[in-house]
PDB file of C-alpha atoms and ligand atoms in Angstrom:
ATOM      1  CA  MET L 906     -22.513 -19.198  -8.652  1.00 68.00           C
ATOM      2  CA  ASN L 907     -19.316 -19.496  -7.099  1.00 85.00           C
ATOM      3  CA  LYS L 908     -19.585 -16.216  -4.465  1.00 95.00           C
ATOM      4  CA  LYS L 909     -16.096 -15.077  -3.538  1.00 98.00           C
ATOM      5  CA  THR L 910     -16.057 -13.340   0.295  1.00 98.00           C
ATOM      6  CA  TRP L 911     -13.892 -10.110   0.122  1.00 98.00           C
ATOM      7  CA  LEU L 912     -12.995  -8.487   3.642  1.00 98.00           C
ATOM      8  CA  VAL L 913     -11.749  -5.220   3.549  1.00 99.00           C
ATOM      9  CA  THR L 914     -10.175  -2.714   5.960  1.00 99.00           C
ATOM     10  CA  GLY L 915     -10.631   0.368   7.031  1.00 98.00           C
ATOM     11  CA  THR L 916     -14.240   1.252   4.797  1.00 98.00           C
ATOM     12  CA  SER L 917     -15.280   4.071   6.436  1.00 98.00           C
ATOM     13  CA  THR L 918     -13.599   7.069   3.499  1.00 98.00           C
ATOM     14  CA  GLY L 919     -11.989   6.746   0.510  1.00 98.00           C
ATOM     15  CA  PHE L 920     -10.347   3.337  -1.358  1.00 98.00           C
ATOM     16  CA  GLY L 921     -11.808   1.641   1.369  1.00 98.00           C
ATOM     17  CA  LYS L 922     -15.537   2.722   1.077  1.00 98.00           C
ATOM     18  CA  SER L 923     -14.901   2.664  -3.302  1.00 98.00           C
ATOM     19  CA  LEU L 924     -14.083  -0.694  -2.713  1.00 98.00           C
ATOM     20  CA  ALA L 925     -17.257  -2.136  -0.563  1.00 98.00           C
ATOM     21  CA  THR L 926     -19.604   0.413  -2.111  1.00 98.00           C
ATOM     22  CA  TYR L 927     -18.691  -1.424  -5.721  1.00 98.00           C
ATOM     23  CA  LEU L 928     -18.468  -5.061  -4.210  1.00 98.00           C
ATOM     24  CA  ALA L 929     -21.618  -4.555  -2.173  1.00 98.00           C
ATOM     25  CA  GLN L 930     -23.293  -4.578  -6.552  1.00 98.00           C
ATOM     26  CA  GLN L 931     -21.774  -7.952  -7.352  1.00 98.00           C
ATOM     27  CA  GLU L 932     -23.389 -10.900  -7.336  1.00 96.00           C
ATOM     28  CA  ASN L 933     -20.554 -13.058  -6.971  1.00 97.00           C
ATOM     29  CA  VAL L 934     -19.551 -11.248  -3.891  1.00 98.00           C
ATOM     30  CA  ASN L 935     -19.653 -12.009  -0.241  1.00 98.00           C
ATOM     31  CA  LEU L 936     -18.644  -8.708   1.314  1.00 98.00           C
ATOM     32  CA  VAL L 937     -16.992  -8.534   5.242  1.00 98.00           C
ATOM     33  CA  ALA L 938     -16.990  -4.370   5.325  1.00 98.00           C
ATOM     34  CA  THR L 939     -15.201  -3.497   8.606  1.00 98.00           C
ATOM     35  CA  ALA L 940     -14.280   0.504  10.021  1.00 98.00           C
ATOM     36  CA  ARG L 941     -13.279   1.506  13.399  1.00 98.00           C
ATOM     37  CA  ASN L 942     -16.710   3.088  13.772  1.00 98.00           C
ATOM     38  CA  ILE L 943     -19.484   0.887  11.938  1.00 97.00           C
ATOM     39  CA  GLN L 944     -21.763   3.373  12.025  1.00 98.00           C
ATOM     40  CA  LYS L 945     -20.111   4.994   9.538  1.00 98.00           C
ATOM     41  CA  LEU L 946     -20.926   2.824   6.797  1.00 98.00           C
ATOM     42  CA  SER L 947     -24.498   2.514   6.921  1.00 98.00           C
ATOM     43  CA  TYR L 948     -23.848   3.806   3.223  1.00 98.00           C
ATOM     44  CA  LEU L 949     -23.837  -0.514   2.189  1.00 98.00           C
ATOM     45  CA  ASP L 950     -27.564  -0.507   3.975  1.00 98.00           C
ATOM     46  CA  GLN L 951     -29.451   0.096   0.275  1.00 98.00           C
ATOM     47  CA  PHE L 952     -27.586  -2.686  -1.243  1.00 98.00           C
ATOM     48  CA  ASP L 953     -27.403  -5.567   1.358  1.00 94.00           C
ATOM     49  CA  HIS L 954     -29.395  -8.392   0.253  1.00 95.00           C
ATOM     50  CA  GLY L 955     -27.646 -10.773   3.916  1.00 94.00           C
ATOM     51  CA  GLN L 956     -24.313 -10.652   1.707  1.00 97.00           C
ATOM     52  CA  ILE L 957     -22.999  -7.621   3.932  1.00 98.00           C
ATOM     53  CA  GLU L 958     -21.487  -7.774   7.379  1.00 98.00           C
ATOM     54  CA  LYS L 959     -19.743  -5.264   8.496  1.00 98.00           C
ATOM     55  CA  LEU L 960     -17.959  -5.479  11.985  1.00 98.00           C
ATOM     56  CA  THR L 961     -15.977  -3.225  14.125  1.00 98.00           C
ATOM     57  CA  LEU L 962     -12.088  -3.730  13.505  1.00 98.00           C
ATOM     58  CA  ASP L 963      -9.309  -1.131  14.280  1.00 98.00           C
ATOM     59  CA  VAL L 964      -6.368  -2.938  12.623  1.00 98.00           C
ATOM     60  CA  THR L 965      -4.270  -1.857  15.889  1.00 98.00           C
ATOM     61  CA  ASN L 966      -6.281  -3.845  18.236  1.00 98.00           C
ATOM     62  CA  GLU L 967      -5.519  -8.070  17.981  1.00 97.00           C
ATOM     63  CA  ASN L 968      -8.829  -8.816  19.597  1.00 98.00           C
ATOM     64  CA  ASP L 969     -10.770  -7.198  16.939  1.00 98.00           C
ATOM     65  CA  ILE L 970      -8.533  -8.838  14.094  1.00 98.00           C
ATOM     66  CA  ASN L 971      -9.592 -12.312  15.502  1.00 98.00           C
ATOM     67  CA  ASN L 972     -13.449 -11.647  16.425  1.00 98.00           C
ATOM     68  CA  ALA L 973     -13.585 -10.249  12.664  1.00 98.00           C
ATOM     69  CA  VAL L 974     -11.910 -13.104  11.149  1.00 98.00           C
ATOM     70  CA  ASN L 975     -13.954 -15.315  13.108  1.00 98.00           C
ATOM     71  CA  ASN L 976     -16.930 -13.845  12.175  1.00 98.00           C
ATOM     72  CA  ALA L 977     -16.567 -13.735   8.279  1.00 98.00           C
ATOM     73  CA  LYS L 978     -15.832 -17.241   8.232  1.00 97.00           C
ATOM     74  CA  VAL L 979     -19.111 -18.334  10.573  1.00 97.00           C
ATOM     75  CA  LYS L 980     -20.807 -16.264   8.381  1.00 97.00           C
ATOM     76  CA  PHE L 981     -19.932 -17.208   4.159  1.00 98.00           C
ATOM     77  CA  ASP L 982     -17.136 -20.345   5.689  1.00 96.00           C
ATOM     78  CA  THR L 983     -14.160 -18.924   3.559  1.00 97.00           C
ATOM     79  CA  ILE L 984     -12.276 -15.849   3.059  1.00 98.00           C
ATOM     80  CA  ASP L 985     -10.875 -15.601  -0.264  1.00 98.00           C
ATOM     81  CA  VAL L 986      -9.950 -11.833  -0.694  1.00 98.00           C
ATOM     82  CA  LEU L 987      -8.281  -9.916   1.832  1.00 98.00           C
ATOM     83  CA  VAL L 988      -8.152  -6.300   1.203  1.00 99.00           C
ATOM     84  CA  ASN L 989      -5.785  -4.694   3.490  1.00 99.00           C
ATOM     85  CA  ASN L 990      -6.447  -1.123   3.050  1.00 98.00           C
ATOM     86  CA  ALA L 991      -6.395   0.606   6.247  1.00 98.00           C
ATOM     87  CA  GLY L 992      -3.786   4.013   6.426  1.00 98.00           C
ATOM     88  CA  ILE L 993      -2.949   7.166   7.246  1.00 98.00           C
ATOM     89  CA  GLY L 994      -0.127   9.179   6.717  1.00 98.00           C
ATOM     90  CA  TYR L 995       2.210  11.648   8.045  1.00 98.00           C
ATOM     91  CA  PHE L 996       3.602  15.557   6.748  1.00 98.00           C
ATOM     92  CA  GLY L 997       6.774  16.877   8.833  1.00 98.00           C
ATOM     93  CA  THR L 998      10.552  16.647   8.121  1.00 98.00           C
ATOM     94  CA  PHE L 999      12.439  13.480   9.689  1.00 98.00           C
ATOM     95  CA  GLU L1000      14.136  15.634  12.266  1.00 98.00           C
ATOM     96  CA  GLU L1001      11.039  17.378  13.007  1.00 98.00           C
ATOM     97  CA  SER L1002       8.439  13.928  13.311  1.00 98.00           C
ATOM     98  CA  ASN L1003       6.735  13.752  15.828  1.00 98.00           C
ATOM     99  CA  ILE L1004       7.804  10.176  16.640  1.00 98.00           C
ATOM    100  CA  ALA L1005       5.140   8.973  18.830  1.00 98.00           C
ATOM    101  CA  ASP L1006       3.490   9.833  15.395  1.00 98.00           C
ATOM    102  CA  ALA L1007       5.509   7.532  13.546  1.00 98.00           C
ATOM    103  CA  ARG L1008       4.787   4.462  15.972  1.00 98.00           C
ATOM    104  CA  TYR L1009       1.742   5.001  15.977  1.00 98.00           C
ATOM    105  CA  MET L1010       1.683   4.766  11.744  1.00 98.00           C
ATOM    106  CA  PHE L1011       3.731   1.907  11.912  1.00 99.00           C
ATOM    107  CA  GLU L1012       1.387   0.450  13.970  1.00 98.00           C
ATOM    108  CA  VAL L1013      -1.516   1.076  11.046  1.00 99.00           C
ATOM    109  CA  ASN L1014       0.108   0.826   7.996  1.00 99.00           C
ATOM    110  CA  VAL L1015       2.748  -1.742   8.866  1.00 99.00           C
ATOM    111  CA  TRP L1016       1.598  -3.966  11.647  1.00 98.00           C
ATOM    112  CA  GLY L1017      -1.981  -3.294  11.113  1.00 98.00           C
ATOM    113  CA  LEU L1018      -1.712  -5.281   7.903  1.00 98.00           C
ATOM    114  CA  VAL L1019       0.795  -8.127   8.897  1.00 99.00           C
ATOM    115  CA  ASN L1020      -1.695  -9.225  11.805  1.00 98.00           C
ATOM    116  CA  MET L1021      -4.614  -9.142   9.375  1.00 98.00           C
ATOM    117  CA  SER L1022      -2.571 -11.234   7.024  1.00 98.00           C
ATOM    118  CA  ARG L1023      -1.512 -13.558   9.676  1.00 98.00           C
ATOM    119  CA  ALA L1024      -5.053 -14.619  10.546  1.00 98.00           C
ATOM    120  CA  VAL L1025      -6.527 -14.540   7.237  1.00 98.00           C
ATOM    121  CA  LEU L1026      -3.281 -16.934   5.969  1.00 98.00           C
ATOM    122  CA  LYS L1027      -4.565 -19.683   8.623  1.00 98.00           C
ATOM    123  CA  ILE L1028      -7.811 -19.868   6.782  1.00 98.00           C
ATOM    124  CA  MET L1029      -6.739 -19.382   3.505  1.00 98.00           C
ATOM    125  CA  ARG L1030      -3.469 -21.877   3.790  1.00 98.00           C
ATOM    126  CA  PRO L1031      -5.625 -24.997   3.949  1.00 97.00           C
ATOM    127  CA  GLN L1032      -7.862 -23.698   1.263  1.00 96.00           C
ATOM    128  CA  LYS L1033      -5.028 -23.368  -1.290  1.00 97.00           C
ATOM    129  CA  SER L1034      -6.522 -20.737  -2.374  1.00 98.00           C
ATOM    130  CA  GLY L1035      -6.724 -16.527  -1.758  1.00 98.00           C
ATOM    131  CA  THR L1036      -5.747 -13.576  -2.604  1.00 98.00           C
ATOM    132  CA  ILE L1037      -4.106 -10.519  -0.532  1.00 99.00           C
ATOM    133  CA  VAL L1038      -4.130  -7.213  -1.727  1.00 99.00           C
ATOM    134  CA  ASN L1039      -2.134  -4.378   0.193  1.00 99.00           C
ATOM    135  CA  PHE L1040      -2.510  -0.960   0.005  1.00 99.00           C
ATOM    136  CA  SER L1041       1.073   0.264  -0.938  1.00 98.00           C
ATOM    137  CA  SER L1042       1.706   4.037  -2.272  1.00 98.00           C
ATOM    138  CA  ILE L1043       4.470   5.169  -5.259  1.00 98.00           C
ATOM    139  CA  GLY L1044       5.329   6.483  -1.636  1.00 98.00           C
ATOM    140  CA  GLY L1045       6.900   2.557  -1.478  1.00 98.00           C
ATOM    141  CA  LEU L1046       8.508   2.920  -4.580  1.00 98.00           C
ATOM    142  CA  ALA L1047      10.424   6.556  -4.424  1.00 98.00           C
ATOM    143  CA  SER L1048      10.731   9.198  -2.139  1.00 98.00           C
ATOM    144  CA  PHE L1049       9.606  12.672  -0.956  1.00 97.00           C
ATOM    145  CA  PRO L1050      10.767  14.999   1.092  1.00 98.00           C
ATOM    146  CA  THR L1051       8.943  15.473   4.715  1.00 98.00           C
ATOM    147  CA  LEU L1052       7.569  11.709   4.065  1.00 98.00           C
ATOM    148  CA  SER L1053      10.090   9.591   5.545  1.00 98.00           C
ATOM    149  CA  PHE L1054       8.578   8.306   7.788  1.00 98.00           C
ATOM    150  CA  TYR L1055       4.908   7.152   5.561  1.00 98.00           C
ATOM    151  CA  HIS L1056       7.698   6.002   2.835  1.00 98.00           C
ATOM    152  CA  GLY L1057       9.091   3.950   5.769  1.00 98.00           C
ATOM    153  CA  THR L1058       6.005   2.014   6.643  1.00 99.00           C
ATOM    154  CA  LYS L1059       4.689   1.462   2.565  1.00 99.00           C
ATOM    155  CA  TYR L1060       9.181   0.305   1.468  1.00 98.00           C
ATOM    156  CA  ALA L1061       8.409  -1.624   4.428  1.00 99.00           C
ATOM    157  CA  VAL L1062       4.047  -3.422   3.444  1.00 99.00           C
ATOM    158  CA  GLU L1063       6.082  -3.686  -0.044  1.00 99.00           C
ATOM    159  CA  GLY L1064       9.367  -5.493   1.003  1.00 98.00           C
ATOM    160  CA  ILE L1065       7.182  -7.441   2.913  1.00 99.00           C
ATOM    161  CA  SER L1066       4.827  -8.425   0.738  1.00 99.00           C
ATOM    162  CA  GLU L1067       7.679  -9.549  -1.659  1.00 98.00           C
ATOM    163  CA  SER L1068       8.574 -11.940   0.190  1.00 98.00           C
ATOM    164  CA  LEU L1069       5.497 -13.378   1.548  1.00 98.00           C
ATOM    165  CA  ALA L1070       4.486 -14.040  -2.472  1.00 98.00           C
ATOM    166  CA  GLU L1071       7.232 -16.235  -2.739  1.00 98.00           C
ATOM    167  CA  GLU L1072       6.256 -18.519  -0.029  1.00 98.00           C
ATOM    168  CA  VAL L1073       3.051 -19.222  -0.232  1.00 98.00           C
ATOM    169  CA  LYS L1074       2.731 -19.178  -4.294  1.00 98.00           C
ATOM    170  CA  ASP L1075       2.629 -23.004  -4.557  1.00 98.00           C
ATOM    171  CA  LEU L1076      -0.135 -22.700  -1.802  1.00 98.00           C
ATOM    172  CA  ASN L1077      -1.946 -20.839  -5.196  1.00 98.00           C
ATOM    173  CA  ILE L1078      -2.606 -17.066  -3.316  1.00 98.00           C
ATOM    174  CA  LYS L1079      -1.320 -14.466  -4.414  1.00 98.00           C
ATOM    175  CA  ILE L1080      -0.217 -11.229  -2.649  1.00 98.00           C
ATOM    176  CA  LEU L1081      -0.991  -7.817  -5.139  1.00 98.00           C
ATOM    177  CA  LEU L1082       0.380  -4.452  -3.930  1.00 98.00           C
ATOM    178  CA  ILE L1083      -1.774  -1.681  -5.184  1.00 99.00           C
ATOM    179  CA  GLU L1084       0.404   1.589  -5.609  1.00 98.00           C
ATOM    180  CA  PRO L1085      -1.480   4.733  -6.301  1.00 98.00           C
ATOM    181  CA  SER L1086      -0.454   8.197  -6.402  1.00 98.00           C
ATOM    182  CA  GLY L1087      -2.962  11.568  -5.901  1.00 97.00           C
ATOM    183  CA  PHE L1088      -6.433   9.961  -5.153  1.00 98.00           C
ATOM    184  CA  ARG L1089      -9.238  11.699  -4.032  1.00 98.00           C
ATOM    185  CA  THR L1090     -10.243  10.548  -0.413  1.00 98.00           C
ATOM    186  CA  ASP L1091      -9.245  11.870   2.975  1.00 98.00           C
ATOM    187  CA  TRP L1092      -5.403  10.323   2.656  1.00 98.00           C
ATOM    188  CA  ALA L1093      -3.994  13.960   2.749  1.00 97.00           C
ATOM    189  CA  GLY L1094      -6.633  15.631   5.124  1.00 97.00           C
ATOM    190  CA  ARG L1095      -7.874  14.109   8.212  1.00 97.00           C
ATOM    191  CA  SER L1096      -6.051  11.066   7.778  1.00 98.00           C
ATOM    192  CA  SER L1097      -2.805  12.657   7.770  1.00 97.00           C
ATOM    193  CA  LYS L1098      -1.570  14.806  11.128  1.00 98.00           C
ATOM    194  CA  LYS L1099       0.962  17.071   9.508  1.00 97.00           C
ATOM    195  CA  ALA L1100       4.650  18.940  11.340  1.00 97.00           C
ATOM    196  CA  LEU L1101       5.549  22.551   9.426  1.00 97.00           C
ATOM    197  CA  PRO L1102       8.876  22.786   9.733  1.00 97.00           C
ATOM    198  CA  SER L1103      10.103  25.157  12.750  1.00 97.00           C
ATOM    199  CA  ILE L1104      13.648  24.680  12.209  1.00 98.00           C
ATOM    200  CA  SER L1105      14.172  27.402   9.715  1.00 98.00           C
ATOM    201  CA  ASP L1106      16.814  25.354   7.501  1.00 98.00           C
ATOM    202  CA  TYR L1107      13.264  23.468   6.579  1.00 98.00           C
ATOM    203  CA  GLN L1108      10.898  26.159   6.250  1.00 98.00           C
ATOM    204  CA  GLN L1109      11.093  26.154   1.888  1.00 97.00           C
ATOM    205  CA  PHE L1110       8.561  22.324   2.617  1.00 98.00           C
ATOM    206  CA  ALA L1111       6.200  24.271   4.588  1.00 97.00           C
ATOM    207  CA  GLU L1112       4.406  24.658   1.082  1.00 97.00           C
ATOM    208  CA  PHE L1113       4.509  21.346  -0.197  1.00 96.00           C
ATOM    209  CA  ILE L1114       2.791  20.423   2.983  1.00 97.00           C
ATOM    210  CA  GLU L1115       0.120  22.706   3.511  1.00 96.00           C
ATOM    211  CA  GLY L1116       0.427  22.023  -0.417  1.00 95.00           C
ATOM    212  CA  ASN L1117      -0.586  18.100  -0.007  1.00 94.00           C
ATOM    213  CA  GLU L1118      -3.411  19.794   2.707  1.00 94.00           C
ATOM    214  CA  ASN L1119      -4.914  22.147   0.895  1.00 94.00           C
ATOM    215  CA  GLY L1120      -4.966  19.600  -3.042  1.00 93.00           C
ATOM    216  CA  ALA L1121      -7.405  16.703  -0.404  1.00 93.00           C
ATOM    217  CA  HIS L1122     -10.398  15.373  -2.554  1.00 95.00           C
ATOM    218  CA  HIS L1123      -8.413  17.724  -5.657  1.00 95.00           C
ATOM    219  CA  GLU L1124      -6.274  14.488  -6.739  1.00 96.00           C
ATOM    220  CA  ALA L1125      -6.189  13.580  -9.942  1.00 96.00           C
ATOM    221  CA  GLY L1126      -7.380   9.882  -9.367  1.00 98.00           C
ATOM    222  CA  ASP L1127     -11.068   8.692  -9.437  1.00 98.00           C
ATOM    223  CA  PRO L1128     -11.461   5.699  -5.622  1.00 98.00           C
ATOM    224  CA  ASP L1129     -13.850   4.854  -8.069  1.00 98.00           C
ATOM    225  CA  LYS L1130     -12.225   3.669 -11.082  1.00 98.00           C
ATOM    226  CA  ALA L1131      -9.373   2.372  -8.337  1.00 98.00           C
ATOM    227  CA  ALA L1132     -12.234  -0.280  -7.013  1.00 98.00           C
ATOM    228  CA  GLN L1133     -13.708  -1.363 -10.594  1.00 98.00           C
ATOM    229  CA  ILE L1134      -9.695  -1.700 -11.926  1.00 98.00           C
ATOM    230  CA  ILE L1135      -8.823  -3.874  -7.905  1.00 98.00           C
ATOM    231  CA  TYR L1136     -12.282  -6.118  -8.558  1.00 98.00           C
ATOM    232  CA  ASP L1137     -11.456  -6.875 -12.167  1.00 98.00           C
ATOM    233  CA  GLN L1138      -8.069  -7.469 -11.522  1.00 98.00           C
ATOM    234  CA  VAL L1139      -8.604  -9.921  -8.591  1.00 98.00           C
ATOM    235  CA  THR L1140     -12.163 -11.640 -10.225  1.00 98.00           C
ATOM    236  CA  ASN L1141     -10.575 -11.765 -13.951  1.00 97.00           C
ATOM    237  CA  ASN L1142      -6.127 -11.899 -14.281  1.00 96.00           C
ATOM    238  CA  SER L1143      -5.266 -14.980 -14.063  1.00 94.00           C
ATOM    239  CA  ASP L1144      -1.542 -13.927 -13.988  1.00 96.00           C
ATOM    240  CA  LEU L1145      -1.985 -11.169 -11.665  1.00 98.00           C
ATOM    241  CA  PRO L1146       0.751  -8.662 -10.933  1.00 98.00           C
ATOM    242  CA  LEU L1147       2.749  -8.509  -7.743  1.00 98.00           C
ATOM    243  CA  ARG L1148       2.635  -4.238  -8.199  1.00 98.00           C
ATOM    244  CA  LEU L1149      -0.292  -2.811  -9.464  1.00 98.00           C
ATOM    245  CA  PRO L1150       0.634   1.252 -10.166  1.00 98.00           C
ATOM    246  CA  LEU L1151      -2.189   3.162 -10.245  1.00 98.00           C
ATOM    247  CA  GLY L1152      -2.654   6.799 -11.336  1.00 98.00           C
ATOM    248  CA  LYS L1153      -0.665   8.847 -14.200  1.00 98.00           C
ATOM    249  CA  TYR L1154       2.013  10.123 -11.606  1.00 98.00           C
ATOM    250  CA  SER L1155       2.078   6.672 -10.367  1.00 98.00           C
ATOM    251  CA  SER L1156       3.189   4.859 -13.278  1.00 98.00           C
ATOM    252  CA  ASP L1157       5.634   7.716 -14.922  1.00 98.00           C
ATOM    253  CA  THR L1158       7.141   8.068 -11.278  1.00 98.00           C
ATOM    254  CA  ALA L1159       7.650   4.155 -11.185  1.00 98.00           C
ATOM    255  CA  ILE L1160       9.537   3.384 -14.294  1.00 98.00           C
ATOM    256  CA  GLN L1161      11.534   6.437 -14.223  1.00 98.00           C
ATOM    257  CA  LYS L1162      12.615   5.191 -10.846  1.00 98.00           C
ATOM    258  CA  TYR L1163      13.374   1.721 -12.132  1.00 98.00           C
ATOM    259  CA  GLN L1164      14.971   3.385 -15.020  1.00 98.00           C
ATOM    260  CA  SER L1165      17.782   5.045 -13.323  1.00 98.00           C
ATOM    261  CA  SER L1166      17.448   2.721 -11.112  1.00 98.00           C
ATOM    262  CA  LEU L1167      18.807   0.060 -13.510  1.00 98.00           C
ATOM    263  CA  LYS L1168      21.170   2.616 -15.171  1.00 98.00           C
ATOM    264  CA  SER L1169      22.859   3.303 -11.722  1.00 98.00           C
ATOM    265  CA  PHE L1170      23.270  -0.367 -10.989  1.00 98.00           C
ATOM    266  CA  LYS L1171      24.861  -0.549 -14.238  1.00 98.00           C
ATOM    267  CA  GLU L1172      27.621   1.964 -13.983  1.00 98.00           C
ATOM    268  CA  LEU L1173      28.324   0.351 -10.975  1.00 98.00           C
ATOM    269  CA  HIS L1174      28.513  -3.248 -11.761  1.00 98.00           C
ATOM    270  CA  LYS L1175      31.614  -3.637 -11.722  1.00 98.00           C
ATOM    271  CA  LEU L1176      33.263  -2.181  -8.515  1.00 98.00           C
ATOM    272  CA  SER L1177      30.224  -3.847  -6.941  1.00 98.00           C
ATOM    273  CA  ILE L1178      30.934  -8.018  -8.182  1.00 98.00           C
ATOM    274  CA  SER L1179      34.721  -6.191  -7.378  1.00 98.00           C
ATOM    275  CA  ALA L1180      33.728  -6.341  -3.303  1.00 98.00           C
ATOM    276  CA  ASP L1181      33.539 -10.977  -3.811  1.00 98.00           C
ATOM    277  CA  THR L1182      36.964 -10.871  -5.052  1.00 97.00           C
ATOM    278  CA  PRO L1183      39.185 -11.461  -1.884  1.00 95.00           C
ATOM    279  CA  LYS L1184      41.030  -7.843  -0.300  1.00 94.00           C
ATOM    280  CA  GLN L1185      44.755  -7.733  -1.941  1.00 88.00           C
TER     281      GLN L1185
HETATM  282  N1  NAP R 390      -5.134   8.862  -1.545  1.00 75.90           N
HETATM  283  C1  NAP R 390      -4.509   9.016  -1.713  1.00 75.90           C
HETATM  284  O1  NAP R 390      -3.371   9.203  -2.676  1.00 75.90           O
HETATM  285  C2  NAP R 390      -3.132   7.772  -1.561  1.00 75.90           C
HETATM  286  C3  NAP R 390      -2.184   7.400  -2.002  1.00 75.90           C
HETATM  287  C4  NAP R 390      -1.314   6.045  -2.312  1.00 75.90           C
HETATM  288  C5  NAP R 390      -1.386   4.989  -1.031  1.00 75.90           C
HETATM  289  N2  NAP R 390      -2.842   5.807  -0.213  1.00 75.90           N
HETATM  290  C6  NAP R 390      -3.643   4.637   1.136  1.00 75.90           C
HETATM  291  O2  NAP R 390      -5.230   4.051   0.786  1.00 75.90           O
HETATM  292  C7  NAP R 390      -4.623   3.411   1.434  1.00 75.90           C
HETATM  293  C8  NAP R 390      -6.399   4.105   2.341  1.00 75.90           C
HETATM  294  O3  NAP R 390      -6.772   5.572   2.688  1.00 75.90           O
HETATM  295  P1  NAP R 390      -6.918   6.886   1.513  1.00 75.90           P
HETATM  296  O4  NAP R 390      -6.774   7.067   0.596  1.00 75.90           O
HETATM  297  O5  NAP R 390      -8.973   6.003   1.042  1.00 75.90           O
HETATM  298  O6  NAP R 390      -7.719   7.803   2.789  1.00 75.90           O
HETATM  299  P2  NAP R 390      -8.634   7.937   3.491  1.00 75.90           P
HETATM  300  O7  NAP R 390     -10.017   8.098   3.245  1.00 75.90           O
HETATM  301  O8  NAP R 390      -8.416   8.572   4.757  1.00 75.90           O
HETATM  302  O9  NAP R 390      -9.397   6.380   4.596  1.00 75.90           O
HETATM  303  C9  NAP R 390      -8.468   5.836   5.336  1.00 75.90           C
HETATM  304  C10 NAP R 390      -9.009   4.522   5.792  1.00 75.90           C
HETATM  305  O10 NAP R 390      -8.541   3.478   7.026  1.00 75.90           O
HETATM  306  C11 NAP R 390      -9.233   3.896   8.023  1.00 75.90           C
HETATM  307  N3  NAP R 390      -8.157   3.747   9.456  1.00 75.90           N
HETATM  308  C12 NAP R 390      -7.100   4.254   9.764  1.00 75.90           C
HETATM  309  N4  NAP R 390      -6.422   4.182  10.801  1.00 75.90           N
HETATM  310  C13 NAP R 390      -6.821   2.953  11.383  1.00 75.90           C
HETATM  311  C14 NAP R 390      -6.851   1.987  12.548  1.00 75.90           C
HETATM  312  N5  NAP R 390      -6.774   2.064  13.536  1.00 75.90           N
HETATM  313  N6  NAP R 390      -8.121   0.699  12.125  1.00 75.90           N
HETATM  314  C15 NAP R 390      -8.618   0.308  10.938  1.00 75.90           C
HETATM  315  N7  NAP R 390      -8.980   0.928   9.935  1.00 75.90           N
HETATM  316  C16 NAP R 390      -8.161   2.875   9.645  1.00 75.90           C
HETATM  317  C17 NAP R 390     -10.216   4.943   8.118  1.00 75.90           C
HETATM  318  O11 NAP R 390     -10.811   4.810   9.272  1.00 75.90           O
HETATM  319  P3  NAP R 390     -11.352   6.030   9.467  1.00 75.90           P
HETATM  320  O12 NAP R 390     -13.011   6.678   9.002  1.00 75.90           O
HETATM  321  O13 NAP R 390     -11.772   5.119  11.668  1.00 75.90           O
HETATM  322  O14 NAP R 390     -10.305   7.048  10.189  1.00 75.90           O
HETATM  323  C18 NAP R 390     -10.472   4.678   6.769  1.00 75.90           C
HETATM  324  O15 NAP R 390     -11.179   4.249   6.519  1.00 75.90           O
HETATM  325  C19 NAP R 390      -3.834   3.681   2.714  1.00 75.90           C
HETATM  326  O16 NAP R 390      -3.595   2.430   3.222  1.00 75.90           O
HETATM  327  C20 NAP R 390      -3.139   4.850   1.885  1.00 75.90           C
HETATM  328  O17 NAP R 390      -1.699   4.697   2.721  1.00 75.90           O
HETATM  329  C21 NAP R 390      -3.673   6.681  -0.165  1.00 75.90           C
END
């Protein structure tokens, strides 16, 4: 059997844990499950028949990244699928957000994903095959108040992924963006710091922030189902899309956003192209 090696970041909870649990039970998978604290990966022990490697990996630490990629290569000889899942959130208005927290979120959500991908591409490029699955969000396509910096990270992931996909397609390396709406994970709870509005002009957004915190683990999306869909797409879809919205809210919002953008671009078309004509 031709086994594929999957390396997944952030497998302690949420999507990462669901995906690692699912992958651990597939006969054709070698799994490199990574987390900042590998004590949190003992849930995998029940499935381990020598095909699972648990490794410490904080995606903001370049030594951890190099160690994880090297160890994976030594143990399984190849990395076929990288899942850049690790990520955090931040709720706060644009003016009131703590910039140090926002910067750290870029370190995790953007630069962590970038550095992981660059390390793994060194393996995928010579083998002329591979898939990189990047966790974006519906928040990488459409925007909501109090999430400006989170959107900044996920729009960055979208742009980087779209460009990278063009660069590596002839090397038989595919990029898949996962764009979930709300799923029952730790994201809206412990994984997202919150800055409640203190400026009276922004008081109206307090309810939205608190609603997200209180709604954590009650969202519509099932991360176990997401895991099955992601595995199935990567394994069986020879015509992998670049973007995969997950959840009804995500799919409906993506369609609506693109339709309204298309309408606006068409309405502006004449004016837009007039900018190429020299000023009289
Ligand atoms: N759940 C949703 O509704 C939703 C929607 C759209 C997109 N997403 C995206 O889905 C991805 C996974 O999040 P989730 O929903 O599964 O939330 P989660 O349950 O909070 O899981 C986040 C994971 O990321 C890990 N992590 C955080 N910082 C890290 C770092 N510096 N290095 C390595 N791992 C780190 C966490 O590890 P620790 O246990 O060590 O903290 C945890 O394993 C994120 O990229 C998120 O933006 C989630």
